[in-house]
Amino acid sequence: MSAPGSNDTEPWPLWEVFVRSSRGLSHLHAGSLHAPDAEMAVRNARDLYTRRNEGVSVWVVRSSDITASDPDAKGAFFESPRGKEYRHASYYTESEGVKHL
Amino acid sequence: MAASANMARNTEPETVEDPDGRARFDELIAADQRVEPTDWMPEAYRKTLVRQVSQHAHSEIIGMQPEGNWITRAPSLKRKAILMAKVQDEAGHGLYLYSAAQTLGTPRDKMTEDLISGKAKYSSIFNYPTPTWADMGSIGWLVDGAAICNQVPLCRASYGPYARAMVRICKEESFHQRQGFEILLHLSRGTKEQHAMAQESVNRWYAPALMMFGPPDADSPNSAQSMAWNIKRFSNDELRQRFVDMIVPQSEVLGLTLPDPDIKWNEERGHYDFGELDWDEFYEVLKGRGPANAIRLERRRTAHEEGAWVREAAAAYAERRRQQSEKAQAA
């Protein structure tokens, strides 16, 4: 799989940006941007995705370094949880009305 | 707004007809779900989106110029800071949108190339000049106001990366409209000259702002398809009406009039009636014969060319750092 940045038409690689909005929360994907190197990517990410106090921490990762599940196999790949409602608390209804359960 | 697995498209922009993919696409659209970059999509859908999203990105980038023009002459430090923040937002909006367009397989450089060669279009509104400070107010109130009207429904557009970019943009855009309204309000309540300046500016921007929604529905051949694909949610005329209904009462708060003698509340329709617009002018400006087309493109081209050494230096620096770290690892 090729990524923008790995070919001649995109001289700068693409980076995915993750922003932590406050301490104690996870970094969430905010978007992507182009930058020549990681340091510039972090600076650009600050300018592009945290102009209004959106974050206290930024991660950048080269898009080409992300391994994704095969989009065409989504049915089969994510099938196993289906039909296993007993993995959710809502499956157990007989305790309805019982407190602290 | 690209997601990792989008990139396959970049080397493979041609869509091969795929019956299963088509069935899945039709299902997604029928269920009003989002289409993501890795999904199969019809070539025409992809092309429509590339055109719309890149035009939108270009508009944000070109839109920095009429206001950037006023940063040095903004009447106070506060207004300067606000205007700089707004212009910076527009650069950001352009970048979100370019990223969204890239997920469709169009390289960034190709889009830039199309813009500065004059091949790609951008919103005709930015081809009008901004000779007075009041124009900063009118752009915020009317131009950004019309843009918000257009953009809020786009947050539900069927293409995921575009819709997500629009959510972010709409959040930031509301400050743009309010600050414009405030500029006009202060001028309107100021001296006689200031009031006249605000009124003169609104007179110039009213019709072009209404034309931002595009030609009347009867003359907008692509609209029906875009609506069927859930890219567009409301017709040009519906959105235009919605906008007029909002700005008429707002103009009363401003103490300014709108330059259309046909504006009148229509009890039966529950909307304001308004007059015909001069669509010949719209098409002239769109074709590049507007008052500022040449200046805008020239400015963009110069900025791009004069920035080339910065891009090259950054790339060379990154490459040297990479080589150094490789050498260090080998040692």
XYZ file of C-alpha atoms in Angstrom:
432
model
C 0.000 0.000 0.000
C 1.446 3.383 -0.915
C 0.874 6.632 0.915
C 0.923 10.277 -0.126
C 4.450 11.311 0.525
C 5.821 8.023 -0.672
C 5.539 9.085 -4.300
C 6.828 11.964 -6.411
C 3.541 13.830 -6.555
C 3.514 14.372 -2.766
C 6.965 15.658 -1.805
C 6.090 15.874 1.897
C 4.783 12.825 3.740
C 1.322 12.755 5.281
C 0.988 12.623 9.068
C -1.983 11.660 11.179
C -2.570 13.950 14.136
C -3.870 12.848 17.550
C -4.831 15.415 20.162
C -5.402 14.916 23.895
C -7.974 17.480 24.941
C -7.108 17.349 28.634
C -5.105 15.295 31.094
C -6.667 11.953 31.822
C -8.256 11.549 28.390
C -6.946 9.598 25.414
C -5.380 11.162 22.374
C -8.032 11.200 19.650
C -7.537 11.403 15.902
C -8.021 15.026 14.852
C -7.031 14.932 11.200
C -4.004 14.845 8.995
C -1.426 17.173 7.509
C 1.711 17.296 5.398
C 5.107 18.093 6.825
C 8.705 17.348 5.882
C 9.632 15.832 9.250
C 8.191 14.916 12.630
C 9.224 18.140 14.330
C 7.527 20.296 11.709
C 4.519 17.985 11.812
C 4.110 18.638 15.548
C 4.390 22.398 15.050
C 1.967 22.384 12.140
C -0.421 20.198 14.128
C -0.409 22.737 16.931
C -1.230 25.542 14.483
C -3.808 23.570 12.556
C -5.647 21.590 15.226
C -5.229 23.488 18.511
C -5.963 27.126 17.724
C -8.619 27.246 20.455
C -7.218 25.317 23.393
C -8.303 22.007 21.927
C -5.421 20.148 23.425
C -2.665 19.740 25.984
C -0.700 17.176 23.993
C -0.247 16.263 20.345
C 0.947 13.049 18.708
C 1.858 12.757 15.060
C 2.486 9.532 13.226
C 3.343 8.965 9.608
C 0.235 7.745 7.784
C 2.351 5.153 6.020
C 3.288 3.633 9.394
C -0.316 2.821 10.253
C -1.485 -0.680 9.545
C -5.223 -0.884 8.999
C -7.579 -3.820 8.792
C -8.516 -4.812 5.269
C -11.513 -2.607 4.387
C -12.928 -5.226 2.028
C -12.984 -7.916 4.693
C -14.946 -5.939 7.258
C -17.827 -8.438 7.459
C -15.744 -11.486 8.182
C -13.133 -9.697 10.266
C -15.599 -8.201 12.742
C -18.062 -11.060 12.735
C -17.107 -12.840 15.934
C -18.783 -10.444 18.447
C -22.049 -10.673 16.525
C -24.533 -13.101 18.033
C -22.755 -12.845 21.371
C -25.134 -10.491 23.124
C -24.312 -12.272 26.404
C -21.126 -10.180 26.441
C -23.262 -7.134 27.299
C -24.861 -6.417 30.664
C -28.144 -5.637 28.895
C -28.473 -9.326 27.972
C -29.313 -10.224 31.574
C -32.864 -9.026 32.210
C -34.043 -11.170 35.097
C -32.273 -8.973 37.623
C -34.506 -6.050 36.520
C -35.512 -3.950 39.530
C -32.872 -5.416 41.830
C -30.797 -2.596 43.298
C -27.057 -2.100 42.870
C -26.810 -4.808 40.190
C -8.937 14.403 7.495
C -7.381 11.439 5.791
C -7.520 8.133 7.545
C -4.628 5.798 7.171
C -6.016 3.270 4.808
C -7.157 5.909 2.322
C -3.926 6.064 0.519
C -4.358 3.192 -1.847
C -6.427 5.600 -3.922
C -3.548 7.892 -4.507
C -1.858 5.615 -6.947
C -5.066 4.228 -8.325
C -7.530 7.045 -8.973
C -9.425 5.195 -11.696
C -12.435 3.334 -10.401
C -13.107 -0.045 -11.897
C -16.781 -0.944 -11.986
C -17.451 -3.396 -9.190
C -21.015 -4.773 -8.871
C -20.623 -5.675 -5.193
C -19.062 -2.293 -4.467
C -21.861 -0.521 -6.297
C -24.507 -2.445 -4.361
C -22.787 -1.567 -1.089
C -22.488 2.101 -2.111
C -26.174 2.270 -3.048
C -27.045 0.680 0.283
C -24.968 3.215 2.220
C -26.569 6.147 0.411
C -30.092 4.738 0.784
C -29.519 4.268 4.524
C -28.096 7.818 4.754
C -24.797 6.417 6.001
C -21.333 7.804 5.348
C -19.050 6.730 2.533
C -15.406 6.402 3.605
C -12.283 6.665 1.412
C -11.700 2.931 1.316
C -15.238 2.177 0.076
C -15.906 1.627 -3.578
C -17.643 4.656 -5.105
C -18.834 5.551 -8.608
C -16.353 7.569 -10.622
C -18.883 10.396 -11.062
C -19.388 10.612 -7.279
C -15.628 10.820 -6.781
C -15.260 13.490 -9.483
C -18.124 15.575 -8.136
C -16.580 15.505 -4.680
C -13.064 16.288 -5.861
C -14.448 19.287 -7.735
C -16.591 20.514 -4.867
C -14.130 19.927 -2.029
C -11.115 21.336 -3.871
C -13.102 24.399 -4.992
C -14.137 24.851 -1.408
C -10.503 24.570 -0.258
C -9.378 27.060 -2.919
C -12.090 29.480 -1.762
C -10.776 29.396 1.790
C -7.209 30.006 0.625
C -8.109 32.790 -1.822
C -10.501 34.136 0.808
C -7.525 35.043 2.970
C -6.577 37.805 0.555
C -9.428 40.332 0.726
C -9.094 40.354 4.523
C -5.338 39.930 4.789
C -5.316 43.156 2.825
C -6.747 44.961 5.877
C -4.616 43.536 8.695
C -2.089 46.370 8.655
C -4.805 49.007 8.543
C -7.323 47.556 11.012
C -8.352 50.431 13.285
C -7.158 49.003 16.616
C -4.893 46.347 18.067
C -7.959 44.328 19.048
C -9.349 44.399 15.515
C -5.944 43.459 14.111
C -5.673 40.448 16.419
C -9.215 39.349 15.530
C -8.589 39.717 11.810
C -5.339 37.760 12.026
C -7.109 34.959 13.892
C -9.793 34.892 11.224
C -7.333 34.778 8.335
C -5.417 32.035 10.133
C -8.675 30.081 10.508
C -9.218 30.354 6.769
C -5.787 28.885 6.087
C -6.704 26.077 8.481
C -10.051 25.489 6.761
C -8.305 25.304 3.408
C -5.926 22.682 4.785
C -8.701 20.548 6.330
C -10.456 20.571 2.970
C -7.365 19.817 0.892
C -6.783 16.817 3.166
C -10.364 15.670 2.595
C -9.953 16.046 -1.182
C -6.694 14.101 -1.062
C -8.490 11.080 0.374
C -10.238 10.914 -3.003
C -6.921 10.359 -4.733
C -6.035 13.856 -5.910
C -2.532 14.995 -4.873
C -2.169 18.340 -3.114
C 0.261 19.679 -5.685
C -2.160 18.934 -8.495
C -4.837 21.005 -6.755
C -2.435 23.890 -6.162
C -1.349 23.676 -9.782
C -4.958 23.800 -11.016
C -5.641 26.824 -8.843
C -2.683 28.954 -9.872
C -2.991 28.032 -13.537
C -6.576 29.331 -13.420
C -8.042 25.952 -14.299
C -9.818 25.378 -10.968
C -12.623 27.610 -9.776
C -13.182 29.153 -6.379
C -16.084 31.093 -4.940
C -16.713 34.149 -7.121
C -17.343 36.243 -4.003
C -13.600 36.696 -3.461
C -13.226 38.447 -6.787
C -14.814 41.571 -5.395
C -12.485 44.211 -3.947
C -12.474 45.370 -0.306
C -11.871 49.126 -0.507
C -13.187 50.098 2.959
C -12.850 48.871 6.548
C -16.621 48.294 6.605
C -16.039 45.551 4.030
C -14.441 43.478 6.804
C -17.795 43.748 8.567
C -19.793 42.874 5.456
C -17.601 39.901 4.650
C -18.047 38.514 8.146
C -21.764 39.174 8.382
C -22.926 38.474 4.813
C -20.234 36.372 3.145
C -19.425 34.163 6.142
C -23.121 34.158 7.031
C -24.013 32.791 3.588
C -21.131 30.337 3.835
C -22.426 29.023 7.177
C -25.910 28.582 5.674
C -24.328 26.496 2.931
C -21.969 24.623 5.202
C -24.140 23.537 8.102
C -26.024 21.004 5.930
C -22.667 19.846 4.509
C -21.779 18.533 7.976
C -24.155 15.711 7.012
C -22.700 15.192 3.534
C -22.423 11.531 2.607
C -18.646 11.573 2.185
C -17.146 11.087 5.665
C -13.899 13.073 5.402
C -15.720 16.059 3.874
C -18.466 15.991 6.511
C -15.904 15.803 9.333
C -13.955 18.737 7.912
C -17.190 20.726 7.720
C -18.047 20.044 11.371
C -14.725 21.539 12.409
C -15.101 24.476 10.022
C -18.648 25.339 11.097
C -17.606 25.416 14.750
C -14.952 27.995 13.969
C -16.930 29.946 11.405
C -19.552 31.270 13.801
C -16.979 33.612 15.354
C -16.308 35.001 11.877
C -19.917 35.976 11.356
C -20.351 37.516 14.783
C -17.202 39.599 14.568
C -18.350 40.940 11.188
C -21.743 41.807 12.596
C -20.049 43.651 15.445
C -17.851 45.689 13.105
C -20.951 46.831 11.218
C -22.897 47.478 14.418
C -20.164 49.735 15.766
C -19.875 51.620 12.486
C -23.641 51.914 12.166
C -23.891 53.428 15.653
C -20.845 55.629 15.085
C -20.528 58.968 13.331
C -22.600 59.873 10.293
C -19.619 59.067 8.065
C -19.085 55.697 9.720
C -22.765 54.830 9.345
C -22.631 55.786 5.668
C -19.522 53.648 5.189
C -21.283 50.614 6.682
C -24.371 51.163 4.525
C -22.321 51.624 1.350
C -20.467 48.402 2.024
C -23.625 46.377 2.709
C -25.077 47.780 -0.517
C -22.135 46.342 -2.464
C -22.003 42.924 -0.771
C -25.701 42.061 -0.515
C -26.279 40.733 -4.047
C -22.930 38.939 -4.421
C -23.560 37.224 -1.055
C -26.974 35.992 -2.240
C -25.344 34.668 -5.390
C -22.971 32.544 -3.315
C -25.694 29.895 -3.150
C -25.294 29.309 -6.870
C -27.692 29.760 -9.786
C -31.467 29.306 -9.391
C -32.524 25.663 -9.109
C -33.844 25.623 -12.684
C -30.357 26.524 -13.980
C -28.401 24.228 -11.691
C -28.210 20.943 -13.583
C -25.875 19.119 -11.174
C -27.910 19.835 -8.055
C -30.343 16.932 -8.435
C -27.548 14.365 -8.661
C -25.706 15.875 -5.692
C -28.906 15.715 -3.677
C -29.518 12.107 -4.699
C -26.030 11.292 -3.425
C -26.704 13.097 -0.124
C -23.835 15.486 -0.765
C -26.197 18.428 -1.000
C -29.160 18.458 1.374
C -31.049 21.565 0.259
C -31.408 23.276 -3.089
C -29.699 26.578 -3.933
C -32.979 28.484 -3.795
C -34.004 26.930 -0.469
C -30.725 27.949 1.134
C -30.883 31.420 -0.387
C -34.379 31.894 1.043
C -33.220 30.693 4.449
C -30.380 33.229 4.347
C -32.631 36.149 3.355
C -35.026 35.224 6.168
C -32.121 35.470 8.601
C -30.485 38.675 7.413
C -33.578 40.853 7.062
C -34.236 40.981 10.824
C -30.475 41.182 11.477
C -30.199 44.243 9.220
C -32.880 45.891 11.351
C -30.796 45.316 14.477
C -27.844 46.840 12.631
C -29.903 49.887 11.668
C -28.898 49.339 8.037
C -31.017 48.666 4.970
C -30.628 45.987 2.325
C -30.419 47.320 -1.243
C -33.456 45.479 -2.570
C -36.779 47.339 -2.791
C -38.629 44.053 -3.313
C -37.842 42.683 0.159
C -41.199 42.202 1.831
C -42.604 39.752 4.354
C -44.923 37.307 2.626
C -47.466 36.147 5.179
C -48.732 33.360 2.945
C -45.322 31.805 2.292
C -43.984 32.555 5.752
C -40.840 33.939 4.097
C -39.435 37.220 2.885
C -39.889 37.907 -0.836
C -36.870 39.399 -2.553
C -35.955 40.697 -6.002
C -34.305 39.085 -9.011
C -30.523 38.918 -9.000
C -28.278 39.895 -11.897
C -27.031 36.474 -12.950
C -25.147 37.842 -15.967
C -22.809 39.537 -13.523
C -22.400 36.266 -11.607
C -21.338 34.372 -14.712
C -18.967 37.160 -15.763
C -17.212 37.054 -12.403
C -17.205 33.259 -12.411
C -15.547 33.235 -15.816
C -12.731 35.296 -14.411
C -13.837 38.750 -15.522
C -14.643 40.018 -12.044
C -13.018 43.116 -10.609
C -10.298 41.242 -8.717
C -9.842 37.816 -10.382
C -6.461 38.622 -11.884
C -5.091 40.165 -8.679
C -6.172 37.202 -6.525
C -4.620 34.576 -8.779
C -1.436 36.556 -9.351
C -1.014 36.979 -5.611
C -1.510 33.280 -4.976
C 0.880 32.302 -7.758
C 3.579 34.662 -6.468
C 3.182 33.396 -2.905
C 3.477 29.814 -4.087
C 6.530 30.477 -6.241
C 8.282 32.653 -3.687
C 7.658 29.994 -1.042
C 9.307 27.281 -3.127
C 12.706 27.682 -1.460
C 11.153 27.202 1.983
C 9.519 23.942 0.915
C 12.725 22.763 -0.724
C 14.877 23.712 2.257
C 12.538 21.920 4.680
C 12.567 18.797 2.517
C 16.367 18.893 2.192
C 16.760 19.343 5.950
C 14.431 16.411 6.662
C 16.353 14.261 4.186
C 19.714 15.111 5.726
C 18.405 14.361 9.214
C 17.128 11.008 7.967
C 20.514 10.152 6.462
C 22.318 11.218 9.633
C 20.129 9.047 11.817
C 20.608 6.108 9.450
C 24.360 6.569 9.639
C 24.222 6.793 13.437
C 22.197 3.597 13.607
C 24.612 1.789 11.316
C 27.602 2.865 13.385
